[in-house]
Amino acid sequence: MPPGDAVVDIELVRPGRKAGADSTSSDMQNDPATIREVTDFTYLPSRWSQYQAIADPDAGVQYGSLNKPETTRWLAVLRRLTKSELYRSSLLFFLPIAVFLTLPILITATAVASTGFFFVEKILVHLLTINYREKQYSLKRQEIEQTTRCLVAMYETSVQRYPVHGPEFAGEDDKIHSLRPDGHAEGAFTSSSRAAMSSKRRSRIAYNLKKRMAGKQVVKVDSAQTIVLHALEKTAASEALAIRLYRSFAAAGSEYGVSEADMTNVFGPERAEEAQDIFHALDKDENGDVSLEEMIALVTQTGRDKDSMRRSMHDIGQAIKSLDNLLLLVVLFAAGLVYAAFFSDVAASRITTLWGSIAAASFAISGTVQEFLGSCIFVFVKHPYDLGDLVVINNTYMTVEHISLMYSIFRQVDSGSVVQIPNQINNNAWIKNFSRSKEMLERYDFAVSAKTKFPAIEHLRAELQAFVLAPENKRNFRPEIDIELMSVGNLKELQLRVEIRYKSNFANETLRKIRRSRFMCALLAALRKHDISSPGGGGPPPVGSWENPSYSVAITDLEAIETRVKYEASEEAKRQKKLGGERPSPGPHEVKENEK
């Protein structure tokens, strides 16, 4: 043993006993002072979020409370942080990046600038992604989530009243709970369908794992929320879900649809407030009831909106990835210049010359740079459309199919052809977005006869008002009808404008055509009913038309001449009457002269 060293016997002590005490002494093991000297608190096994508080009967202090030593307080703060979703997300996503960026700084000093470039670039791209998704998809996501929650609550109540696969909704439940790919009967799975199901199952497992790591709740496969979300993925399942929900809540023998009273009656008085909120969320046109057609349209449109938002976020993610790669290339070039300037004096002296060459080259590619910057502003700042939106560009109706960083792909409504347009061109174009619009209106301008009286125009207004207020039309049109006399033209006609307001936008092209055709037929019928004719008209319908059919009979030449003479005399008498005088009718000798 080296000089100066000594051997000291130290007794190993378990928590709950003092050094030198008798191991069989229960008094020493249960003494609070002894316990307090060894440890301040004791955790329950396997979980440090639940610990056993130890009270001091003499001092009245309870360990584990707010009045505890500094070490315990720090552990309590750490416990709160580990339960925070923000803390876990930050630890998961930013800690590896922080460690990766810190290592080069510790290794070499040249990394005061390279690492900073890389860090700033990644932070800017990350902030762009968060800000863009929060700005562009916040309202749409909230609307979809609200509708989905309403559908889930209604489905849970519907299943309680009518069990799954019962006789009431056997066919609908088969479509809702079907996990088979479309077009394949049960037991007729192909290798491609099995591969698709296996891939979908793996994606679901990865998605659930990601949600668990983020601290979010993972719903069960057989829960109402999972079933509703699965049904929204397919049109047939969405329609079946809408039919089941409507028939579960509609009163027996109802002719109009589900009313607020029906919704409250099914949910019960204890959930009356929830029933009212759900009904107002579904009754978007404020008719006072929800028909079967409206329910089907609502559910299917929600599914289409979810799919469009998912595909749009994917396309924008690819655009952001392309931008990230381009910016990363610039950062690597700048980092190379920094390293070259640090290790070589010659390179450092020539950096100014190099930057001059880069500035000269930038003029050669100025058009490309301008297009790139304009496309970035168009996609990430302006962003006038998303996937699935119906837009009008240069008087052409098109549906958005794909959005990239430099271009967008559309499908024309009239021909179905695919069109690719650079974003730089769309950046300077007027774009109408029907899908983002609320309730829209349409105007019809036409000319009528100058003989039209004002009471006839008022009767036309009343006729169209009765049309939009009819039970079969009140779900499609607003009650406001406006008829305006625009001008009198050249004093031979009147220019009228009829304005009709719809209860939705024109995003659904098929529905828009049906509504427009129905109103135009009603407008034409009302014009004819109140004798409002075209300019120059106002007389009897033309001979030979369906309103004034013509007939032919055989007559002699003498009868034809007499009829013609009588007609000419009648017309002359009318003309003389307008001039203030009358001409006597022709005598028999004039008739004979005409015959000769």
Coordinates of C-alpha atoms in Angstrom, one line a residue:
M1 CA 0.0 0.0 0.0
P2 CA 1.5 3.4 -0.9
P3 CA 2.4 5.6 2.0
G4 CA -0.2 8.0 3.1
D5 CA -3.1 5.7 2.0
A6 CA -5.6 4.3 4.6
V7 CA -8.3 1.7 4.6
V8 CA -11.7 2.8 5.7
D9 CA -14.6 0.3 6.3
I10 CA -17.9 1.7 4.9
E11 CA -21.1 -0.1 5.6
L12 CA -23.5 -0.3 2.7
V13 CA -26.9 0.9 3.8
R14 CA -30.3 0.3 2.1
P15 CA -32.8 3.2 1.9
G16 CA -34.6 3.4 5.1
R17 CA -31.8 2.6 7.6
K18 CA -28.8 4.4 9.1
A19 CA -25.2 3.4 9.1
G20 CA -24.4 1.3 12.1
A21 CA -28.0 0.6 13.0
D22 CA -29.3 -2.9 13.7
S23 CA -30.8 -4.4 10.5
T24 CA -33.5 -6.0 12.6
S25 CA -34.6 -2.8 14.3
S26 CA -38.0 -1.9 12.9
D27 CA -38.0 1.4 14.8
M28 CA -35.0 2.6 12.9
Q29 CA -36.5 1.6 9.6
N30 CA -39.7 3.4 10.3
D31 CA -38.2 6.5 11.8
P32 CA -39.2 9.5 9.5
A33 CA -35.9 11.3 10.4
T34 CA -33.9 8.3 9.3
I35 CA -35.9 8.1 6.0
R36 CA -35.4 11.8 5.5
E37 CA -31.7 11.6 5.9
V38 CA -31.4 8.8 3.2
T39 CA -33.8 10.1 0.6
D40 CA -36.4 12.9 0.2
F41 CA -39.0 10.9 -1.7
T42 CA -39.7 7.5 -2.9
Y43 CA -41.1 6.6 -6.4
L44 CA -43.5 3.8 -7.1
P45 CA -42.0 1.1 -9.2
S46 CA -41.8 1.3 -13.1
R47 CA -43.4 4.9 -13.2
W48 CA -41.7 8.0 -12.0
S49 CA -44.8 10.0 -12.9
Q50 CA -46.5 8.6 -9.8
Y51 CA -44.5 8.8 -6.5
Q52 CA -45.3 8.1 -2.9
A53 CA -45.4 11.3 -0.8
I54 CA -43.8 10.9 2.7
A55 CA -45.2 13.0 5.5
D56 CA -43.2 14.2 8.6
P57 CA -45.6 14.1 11.5
D58 CA -43.3 16.4 13.6
A59 CA -42.7 19.2 11.1
G60 CA -45.9 18.8 9.1
V61 CA -44.0 18.7 5.8
Q62 CA -45.1 16.4 3.0
Y63 CA -42.4 15.4 0.6
G64 CA -43.5 15.5 -3.0
S65 CA -45.5 18.7 -2.4
L66 CA -44.6 22.2 -3.5
N67 CA -42.7 22.8 -0.3
K68 CA -39.9 20.4 -1.2
P69 CA -36.1 20.7 -1.7
E70 CA -34.7 22.3 -4.8
T71 CA -33.7 18.9 -6.4
T72 CA -37.3 17.7 -6.2
R73 CA -38.6 20.9 -7.8
W74 CA -36.3 20.4 -10.7
L75 CA -37.5 16.9 -11.1
A76 CA -41.1 18.1 -11.0
V77 CA -40.3 20.6 -13.8
L78 CA -38.7 17.9 -15.8
R79 CA -41.7 15.7 -15.3
R80 CA -44.0 18.4 -16.7
L81 CA -41.7 18.9 -19.7
T82 CA -41.8 15.2 -20.6
K83 CA -45.6 15.3 -20.6
S84 CA -45.5 18.3 -23.0
E85 CA -46.2 17.4 -26.7
L86 CA -44.2 20.5 -27.8
Y87 CA -41.2 19.3 -25.8
R88 CA -41.3 15.8 -27.3
S89 CA -41.7 17.1 -30.8
S90 CA -38.9 19.6 -30.4
L91 CA -36.7 16.9 -28.9
L92 CA -37.5 14.5 -31.7
F93 CA -37.0 16.9 -34.7
F94 CA -34.6 19.5 -33.6
L95 CA -32.2 17.8 -31.2
P96 CA -30.6 15.5 -33.9
I97 CA -30.2 18.6 -36.2
A98 CA -28.7 20.6 -33.4
V99 CA -26.2 17.9 -32.6
F100 CA -25.3 17.5 -36.3
L101 CA -24.7 21.2 -36.6
T102 CA -22.7 21.5 -33.4
L103 CA -20.1 18.8 -34.3
P104 CA -18.5 20.7 -37.2
I105 CA -18.2 23.8 -35.1
L106 CA -16.4 21.8 -32.4
I107 CA -14.1 20.2 -35.0
T108 CA -13.1 23.2 -37.0
A109 CA -13.6 26.9 -36.9
T110 CA -14.2 27.3 -40.6
A111 CA -17.5 25.5 -40.3
V112 CA -18.2 30.8 -37.9
A113 CA -20.0 30.6 -41.5
S114 CA -20.7 27.1 -43.4
T115 CA -22.8 25.7 -40.6
G116 CA -24.6 29.0 -40.2
F117 CA -25.5 29.0 -43.8
F118 CA -26.9 25.5 -43.6
F119 CA -28.7 26.2 -40.4
V120 CA -30.3 29.4 -41.7
E121 CA -31.4 27.7 -44.9
K122 CA -33.0 24.8 -43.1
I123 CA -34.8 27.1 -40.6
L124 CA -36.2 29.3 -43.4
V125 CA -37.5 26.3 -45.3
H126 CA -39.0 24.9 -42.1
L127 CA -40.7 28.2 -41.3
L128 CA -42.0 28.4 -44.9
T129 CA -43.5 25.0 -44.6
I130 CA -45.2 25.6 -41.3
N131 CA -46.4 29.1 -42.2
Y132 CA -47.7 28.0 -45.6
R133 CA -49.7 25.0 -44.3
E134 CA -51.1 27.1 -41.4
K135 CA -52.1 29.9 -43.7
Q136 CA -53.5 28.0 -46.7
Y137 CA -55.2 24.9 -45.1
S138 CA -56.2 26.2 -41.7
L139 CA -59.8 27.1 -42.6
K140 CA -60.4 24.1 -44.8
R141 CA -59.0 21.7 -42.2
Q142 CA -61.2 23.2 -39.5
E143 CA -64.3 22.9 -41.7
I144 CA -63.5 19.3 -42.6
E145 CA -62.8 18.4 -39.0
Q146 CA -66.0 20.0 -37.9
T147 CA -68.1 18.1 -40.5
T148 CA -66.3 14.8 -39.6
R149 CA -67.0 15.2 -35.9
C150 CA -70.7 15.7 -36.7
L151 CA -70.8 12.6 -38.9
V152 CA -69.0 10.6 -36.2
A153 CA -71.5 11.7 -33.5
M154 CA -74.4 10.9 -35.8
Y155 CA -73.0 7.5 -36.7
E156 CA -72.5 6.5 -33.1
T157 CA -76.1 7.4 -32.3
S158 CA -77.3 5.6 -35.5
V159 CA -75.5 2.4 -34.5
Q160 CA -77.0 2.5 -31.0
R161 CA -80.5 2.6 -32.6
Y162 CA -79.9 0.3 -35.5
P163 CA -76.9 -2.2 -34.9
V164 CA -74.5 -2.8 -37.7
H165 CA -75.5 -5.3 -40.3
G166 CA -79.1 -5.2 -39.0
P167 CA -82.1 -5.7 -41.4
E168 CA -82.6 -1.9 -41.6
F169 CA -79.3 -1.0 -43.2
A170 CA -77.8 -4.3 -44.3
G171 CA -76.8 -3.1 -47.8
E172 CA -75.5 0.2 -46.6
D173 CA -73.4 -1.4 -43.9
D174 CA -71.8 -3.7 -46.4
K175 CA -70.5 -0.8 -48.4
I176 CA -69.5 1.2 -45.3
H177 CA -67.5 -1.6 -43.7
S178 CA -66.1 -3.0 -47.0
L179 CA -62.3 -3.2 -47.0
R180 CA -62.1 -4.7 -50.5
P181 CA -60.8 -2.7 -53.4
D182 CA -63.4 -1.4 -55.7
G183 CA -64.3 -3.8 -58.5
H184 CA -63.4 -7.0 -56.6
A185 CA -66.0 -9.3 -55.1
E186 CA -65.4 -11.0 -51.8
G187 CA -62.9 -13.9 -52.1
A188 CA -61.7 -12.7 -55.5
F189 CA -58.6 -10.8 -54.4
T190 CA -55.8 -10.5 -57.0
S191 CA -52.2 -10.2 -56.3
S192 CA -52.3 -6.5 -56.9
S193 CA -55.2 -6.0 -54.5
R194 CA -53.4 -8.0 -51.8
A195 CA -50.3 -5.9 -52.3
A196 CA -52.3 -2.7 -52.1
M197 CA -54.0 -3.8 -48.9
S198 CA -50.7 -4.9 -47.4
S199 CA -49.2 -1.5 -48.3
K200 CA -52.1 0.3 -46.8
R201 CA -51.8 -1.8 -43.6
R202 CA -48.1 -0.9 -43.3
S203 CA -48.9 2.7 -43.9
R204 CA -51.5 2.7 -41.1
I205 CA -49.0 1.0 -38.7
A206 CA -46.4 3.7 -39.5
Y207 CA -48.9 6.4 -39.1
N208 CA -50.1 5.1 -35.7
L209 CA -46.4 4.8 -34.6
K210 CA -45.8 8.4 -35.6
K211 CA -48.9 9.6 -33.7
R212 CA -47.7 7.7 -30.6
M213 CA -44.3 9.3 -30.7
A214 CA -45.9 12.7 -31.1
G215 CA -48.0 12.0 -28.0
K216 CA -51.3 12.0 -29.9
Q217 CA -54.2 9.6 -29.4
V218 CA -54.5 6.6 -31.7
V219 CA -58.0 5.5 -32.4
K220 CA -59.0 1.9 -32.6
V221 CA -59.7 0.2 -35.9
D222 CA -63.3 -0.6 -35.1
S223 CA -64.1 2.9 -33.7
A224 CA -66.8 5.1 -35.2
Q225 CA -64.2 7.7 -36.2
T226 CA -62.1 5.1 -38.1
I227 CA -65.2 3.8 -39.9
V228 CA -66.4 7.3 -40.9
L229 CA -62.9 8.3 -42.1
H230 CA -62.7 5.0 -44.1
A231 CA -66.1 5.6 -45.7
L232 CA -65.1 9.1 -46.8
E233 CA -62.3 7.6 -48.9
K234 CA -64.8 6.1 -51.4
T235 CA -67.8 7.6 -53.1
A236 CA -70.0 4.5 -52.8
A237 CA -69.2 4.2 -49.1
S238 CA -69.8 7.9 -48.6
E239 CA -73.3 7.7 -50.2
A240 CA -74.2 4.6 -48.1
L241 CA -73.1 6.5 -44.9
A242 CA -75.2 9.5 -45.9
I243 CA -78.3 7.3 -46.5
R244 CA -77.9 5.5 -43.2
L245 CA -77.5 8.7 -41.2
Y246 CA -80.4 10.4 -43.0
R247 CA -82.8 7.5 -42.4
S248 CA -81.7 7.1 -38.8
F249 CA -82.7 10.7 -38.0
A250 CA -85.5 11.5 -40.3
A251 CA -89.0 11.3 -38.8
A252 CA -91.4 8.7 -40.3
G253 CA -93.3 10.0 -43.2
S254 CA -91.3 13.2 -43.4
E255 CA -91.6 14.9 -46.9
Y256 CA -88.9 17.6 -46.5
G257 CA -86.0 16.1 -44.5
V258 CA -84.3 16.0 -41.1
S259 CA -85.3 19.0 -39.0
E260 CA -83.8 20.4 -35.8
A261 CA -86.6 18.8 -33.8
D262 CA -85.8 15.4 -35.4
M263 CA -82.1 15.7 -34.5
T264 CA -82.9 16.7 -30.9
N265 CA -85.4 13.9 -30.6
V266 CA -82.9 11.2 -31.6
F267 CA -80.0 12.5 -29.6
G268 CA -82.2 13.0 -26.5
P269 CA -82.8 16.0 -24.2
E270 CA -79.5 15.5 -22.4
R271 CA -77.7 16.2 -25.7
A272 CA -80.0 18.9 -27.1
E273 CA -77.3 21.5 -27.4
E274 CA -75.0 19.1 -29.2
A275 CA -77.9 18.2 -31.6
Q276 CA -78.5 21.9 -32.4
D277 CA -74.8 22.5 -33.2
I278 CA -74.7 19.5 -35.4
F279 CA -77.9 20.5 -37.3
H280 CA -76.6 24.0 -37.9
A281 CA -73.3 22.6 -39.2
L282 CA -75.2 20.4 -41.7
D283 CA -77.8 22.9 -42.7
K284 CA -75.5 25.2 -44.7
D285 CA -78.2 26.8 -46.8
E286 CA -80.3 27.5 -43.7
N287 CA -83.5 26.0 -45.1
G288 CA -84.6 24.6 -41.7
D289 CA -84.1 21.0 -42.8
V290 CA -81.6 18.7 -44.5
S291 CA -82.8 16.5 -47.4
L292 CA -81.4 13.2 -48.5
E293 CA -79.8 14.9 -51.6
E294 CA -78.2 17.5 -49.3
M295 CA -76.8 14.8 -47.0
I296 CA -75.4 12.8 -49.8
A297 CA -73.8 15.9 -51.4
L298 CA -72.4 17.0 -48.0
V299 CA -70.7 13.6 -47.2
T300 CA -69.3 13.0 -50.7
Q301 CA -68.0 16.6 -50.9
T302 CA -66.3 16.2 -47.5
G303 CA -64.5 13.1 -48.8
R304 CA -63.5 14.9 -52.0
D305 CA -62.2 17.9 -50.0
K306 CA -60.1 15.6 -47.8
D307 CA -58.6 13.9 -50.8
S308 CA -57.9 17.2 -52.6
M309 CA -56.3 18.7 -49.5
R310 CA -54.1 15.6 -49.1
R311 CA -53.0 15.7 -52.7
S312 CA -52.4 19.4 -52.6
M313 CA -50.3 19.2 -49.5
H314 CA -48.3 16.5 -51.2
D315 CA -47.7 18.6 -54.3
I316 CA -46.7 21.6 -52.3
G317 CA -44.4 19.5 -50.2
Q318 CA -42.7 18.4 -53.4
A319 CA -42.4 22.0 -54.5
I320 CA -40.8 23.0 -51.1
K321 CA -38.4 20.0 -51.5
S322 CA -37.3 21.3 -54.9
L323 CA -36.8 24.8 -53.4
D324 CA -34.8 23.3 -50.5
N325 CA -32.6 21.4 -53.0
L326 CA -31.9 24.6 -55.0
L327 CA -31.1 26.6 -51.8
L328 CA -28.9 23.8 -50.5
L329 CA -26.9 23.9 -53.8
V330 CA -26.4 27.7 -53.2
V331 CA -25.3 27.0 -49.6
L332 CA -22.8 24.4 -50.6
F333 CA -21.3 26.7 -53.2
A334 CA -21.0 29.5 -50.5
A335 CA -19.5 27.0 -48.1
G336 CA -16.9 26.0 -50.7
L337 CA -15.9 29.6 -51.1
V338 CA -15.5 30.0 -47.4
Y339 CA -13.3 26.9 -47.1
A340 CA -11.2 28.0 -50.1
A341 CA -10.7 31.5 -48.7
F342 CA -9.7 30.1 -45.3
F343 CA -7.1 27.6 -46.5
S344 CA -5.7 29.5 -49.4
D345 CA -4.6 33.1 -49.5
V346 CA -4.6 33.1 -53.3
A347 CA -8.3 32.0 -53.3
A348 CA -9.1 34.7 -50.7
S349 CA -7.6 37.4 -52.9
R350 CA -9.5 36.2 -55.9
I351 CA -13.0 36.0 -54.3
T352 CA -13.8 39.5 -55.4
T353 CA -13.0 38.6 -59.0
L354 CA -15.1 35.5 -58.7
W355 CA -18.1 37.4 -57.4
G356 CA -17.8 39.7 -60.3
S357 CA -17.8 36.8 -62.7
I358 CA -20.9 35.4 -60.9
A359 CA -22.6 38.8 -61.2
A360 CA -21.8 38.8 -64.9
A361 CA -23.2 35.3 -65.4
S362 CA -26.4 36.3 -63.6
F363 CA -27.3 38.6 -66.4
A364 CA -27.1 35.7 -68.8
I365 CA -29.6 33.7 -66.8
S366 CA -31.7 36.6 -65.6
G367 CA -34.8 35.3 -67.4
T368 CA -34.5 31.9 -65.6
V369 CA -33.9 33.6 -62.3
Q370 CA -36.8 35.9 -62.8
E371 CA -39.1 32.9 -63.7
F372 CA -37.9 31.0 -60.6
L373 CA -38.5 33.9 -58.2
G374 CA -41.8 34.7 -59.8
S375 CA -42.9 31.1 -59.5
C376 CA -41.9 31.0 -55.8
I377 CA -43.9 34.1 -55.1
F378 CA -46.9 32.7 -57.1
V379 CA -46.9 29.3 -55.3
F380 CA -46.0 30.2 -51.7
V381 CA -47.3 33.8 -51.4
K382 CA -50.2 34.2 -53.8
H383 CA -51.3 30.6 -54.2
P384 CA -54.6 31.3 -56.0
Y385 CA -55.8 27.7 -56.3
D386 CA -55.4 24.2 -54.8
L387 CA -55.8 20.8 -56.3
G388 CA -59.3 20.0 -57.4
D389 CA -60.4 23.7 -57.6
L390 CA -62.5 24.9 -60.6
V391 CA -60.9 28.0 -62.0
V392 CA -61.3 30.3 -65.0
I393 CA -58.1 31.6 -66.7
N394 CA -58.4 33.6 -69.9
N395 CA -62.1 32.7 -70.1
T396 CA -61.3 29.0 -70.0
Y397 CA -62.9 26.7 -67.4
M398 CA -60.3 24.3 -66.0
T399 CA -59.8 22.0 -63.0
V400 CA -56.5 22.0 -61.2
E401 CA -54.7 18.6 -61.5
H402 CA -51.2 19.2 -60.3
I403 CA -49.1 22.0 -58.8
S404 CA -45.3 22.1 -59.2
L405 CA -42.7 24.8 -58.4
M406 CA -42.4 26.0 -62.0
Y407 CA -45.7 25.0 -63.6
S408 CA -49.3 23.8 -63.0
I409 CA -51.4 21.2 -64.9
F410 CA -55.1 21.8 -65.6
R411 CA -57.9 19.8 -67.2
Q412 CA -60.2 21.8 -69.4
V413 CA -63.9 21.3 -68.6
D414 CA -65.3 21.7 -72.1
S415 CA -62.9 19.2 -73.8
G416 CA -61.2 17.2 -71.0
S417 CA -57.8 18.0 -72.5
V418 CA -54.7 18.4 -70.2
V419 CA -53.0 21.9 -70.2
Q420 CA -49.7 22.7 -68.7
I421 CA -49.1 26.4 -67.9
P422 CA -45.9 28.0 -66.4
N423 CA -46.6 29.6 -63.1
Q424 CA -44.8 32.8 -64.3
I425 CA -47.6 33.2 -66.9
N426 CA -50.3 32.6 -64.4
N427 CA -48.6 35.1 -62.1
N428 CA -49.8 37.9 -64.4
A429 CA -53.2 36.5 -65.3
W430 CA -56.7 37.1 -63.9
I431 CA -57.8 33.9 -62.1
K432 CA -61.4 33.2 -60.9
N433 CA -61.6 30.5 -58.3
F434 CA -65.1 29.1 -58.0
S435 CA -64.2 26.5 -55.4
R436 CA -63.0 29.2 -52.9
S437 CA -66.1 31.4 -53.5
K438 CA -69.1 31.4 -51.3
E439 CA -72.6 31.8 -52.6
M440 CA -72.5 33.0 -56.2
L441 CA -74.9 34.8 -58.5
E442 CA -75.6 34.9 -62.2
R443 CA -77.0 37.7 -64.5
Y444 CA -78.9 37.4 -67.7
D445 CA -79.0 40.4 -70.1
F446 CA -81.6 40.4 -72.9
A447 CA -83.6 42.8 -75.0
V448 CA -87.5 43.0 -75.0
S449 CA -90.0 44.9 -77.1
A450 CA -90.3 48.6 -76.5
K451 CA -94.0 48.1 -76.1
T452 CA -93.5 46.3 -72.8
K453 CA -95.3 47.9 -69.9
F454 CA -94.0 48.3 -66.3
P455 CA -96.8 46.1 -64.8
A456 CA -95.6 43.3 -67.0
I457 CA -92.1 43.6 -65.6
E458 CA -93.5 43.5 -62.1
H459 CA -95.5 40.5 -62.9
L460 CA -92.3 38.8 -64.2
R461 CA -90.6 39.6 -60.9
A462 CA -93.5 38.0 -58.9
E463 CA -93.5 35.0 -61.2
L464 CA -89.7 34.4 -60.7
Q465 CA -90.1 35.0 -57.0
A466 CA -92.7 32.3 -56.7
F467 CA -90.4 30.0 -58.7
V468 CA -87.4 30.3 -56.3
L469 CA -89.6 30.0 -53.2
A470 CA -91.2 26.7 -54.4
P471 CA -90.4 23.7 -52.1
E472 CA -88.5 22.0 -55.0
N473 CA -86.3 25.0 -55.7
K474 CA -85.7 26.7 -52.3
R475 CA -82.7 24.5 -51.7
N476 CA -80.9 25.7 -54.8
F477 CA -81.8 29.4 -55.1
R478 CA -81.8 32.3 -52.7
P479 CA -85.1 34.2 -52.3
E480 CA -83.7 37.4 -53.7
I481 CA -84.6 38.1 -57.3
D482 CA -83.6 41.4 -59.0
I483 CA -84.9 42.7 -62.3
E484 CA -83.3 45.9 -63.6
L485 CA -84.1 48.0 -66.7
M486 CA -80.6 48.8 -68.0
S487 CA -81.3 51.1 -71.0
V488 CA -83.8 51.9 -73.8
G489 CA -81.3 51.3 -76.5
N490 CA -82.2 53.1 -79.7
L491 CA -85.9 53.6 -78.6
K492 CA -86.8 50.3 -80.3
E493 CA -86.1 48.0 -77.4
L494 CA -85.6 47.7 -73.7
Q495 CA -82.5 46.1 -72.1
L496 CA -83.4 44.0 -69.1
R497 CA -81.1 42.3 -66.6
V498 CA -82.3 39.4 -64.4
E499 CA -80.1 38.5 -61.4
I500 CA -80.5 35.1 -59.7
R501 CA -78.6 34.0 -56.6
Y502 CA -77.6 30.4 -55.8
K503 CA -77.1 28.8 -52.4
S504 CA -73.6 27.6 -53.3
N505 CA -70.7 28.2 -55.7
F506 CA -70.1 26.8 -59.2
A507 CA -67.5 24.3 -58.1
N508 CA -69.9 21.4 -58.9
E509 CA -70.2 21.8 -62.7
T510 CA -73.0 19.2 -63.1
L511 CA -75.1 20.8 -60.3
R512 CA -74.5 24.3 -61.8
K513 CA -75.8 23.2 -65.2
I514 CA -78.9 21.6 -63.8
R515 CA -79.8 24.7 -61.8
R516 CA -79.1 27.1 -64.7
S517 CA -81.2 25.1 -67.1
R518 CA -84.0 24.9 -64.7
F519 CA -84.0 28.7 -64.1
M520 CA -83.7 29.5 -67.8
C521 CA -86.8 27.4 -68.6
A522 CA -88.7 29.1 -65.9
L523 CA -87.6 32.5 -67.2
L524 CA -88.8 31.8 -70.7
A525 CA -92.1 30.5 -69.5
A526 CA -92.7 33.6 -67.4
L527 CA -91.8 35.9 -70.3
R528 CA -94.4 34.2 -72.5
K529 CA -97.0 34.1 -69.8
H530 CA -96.9 37.9 -69.3
D531 CA -96.7 38.7 -73.1
I532 CA -93.2 40.1 -73.0
S533 CA -91.8 39.6 -76.5
S534 CA -88.6 40.3 -78.3
P535 CA -87.9 43.7 -80.0
G536 CA -90.1 44.2 -83.0
G537 CA -92.6 41.6 -81.8
G538 CA -95.7 41.9 -79.8
G539 CA -98.0 40.7 -82.7
P540 CA -99.4 37.3 -83.3
P541 CA -96.9 34.4 -83.6
P542 CA -95.6 33.8 -87.1
V543 CA -97.8 31.6 -89.3
G544 CA -96.7 28.0 -89.4
S545 CA -95.3 28.0 -85.8
W546 CA -96.6 25.7 -83.2
E547 CA -98.5 28.6 -81.6
N548 CA -100.1 29.7 -84.9
P549 CA -100.4 26.7 -87.2
S550 CA -101.3 27.3 -90.9
Y551 CA -103.9 25.4 -93.0
S552 CA -104.3 25.2 -96.8
V553 CA -107.5 25.0 -98.7
A554 CA -108.3 25.1 -102.5
I555 CA -110.3 28.1 -103.8
T556 CA -111.1 29.6 -107.2
D557 CA -109.3 32.5 -108.8
L558 CA -112.3 34.8 -108.3
E559 CA -112.5 34.0 -104.6
A560 CA -108.8 34.7 -104.2
I561 CA -109.1 38.1 -106.0
E562 CA -112.0 39.1 -103.9
T563 CA -110.3 38.2 -100.7
R564 CA -107.2 40.1 -101.8
V565 CA -109.2 43.2 -102.6
K566 CA -111.0 43.1 -99.3
Y567 CA -107.7 42.8 -97.5
E568 CA -106.1 45.7 -99.3
A569 CA -109.2 47.9 -98.7
S570 CA -109.1 47.0 -95.0
E571 CA -105.5 47.9 -94.7
E572 CA -106.1 51.2 -96.6
A573 CA -108.9 52.0 -94.3
K574 CA -106.7 51.5 -91.3
R575 CA -104.0 53.8 -92.8
Q576 CA -106.5 56.5 -93.6
K577 CA -107.9 56.3 -90.1
K578 CA -104.5 56.9 -88.6
L579 CA -104.1 59.9 -90.9
G580 CA -107.5 61.3 -89.8
G581 CA -109.7 60.5 -92.7
E582 CA -111.4 57.5 -94.1
R583 CA -111.8 56.2 -97.6
P584 CA -115.0 54.6 -98.7
S585 CA -114.9 50.9 -99.5
P586 CA -114.6 50.0 -103.2
G587 CA -117.8 49.6 -105.2
P588 CA -118.7 46.8 -107.5
H589 CA -117.3 48.6 -110.5
E590 CA -113.9 48.9 -108.8
V591 CA -113.9 45.3 -108.1
K592 CA -114.6 44.6 -111.8
E593 CA -111.8 46.8 -112.8
N594 CA -109.4 45.0 -110.5
E595 CA -110.6 41.7 -112.0
K596 CA -109.8 43.0 -115.5

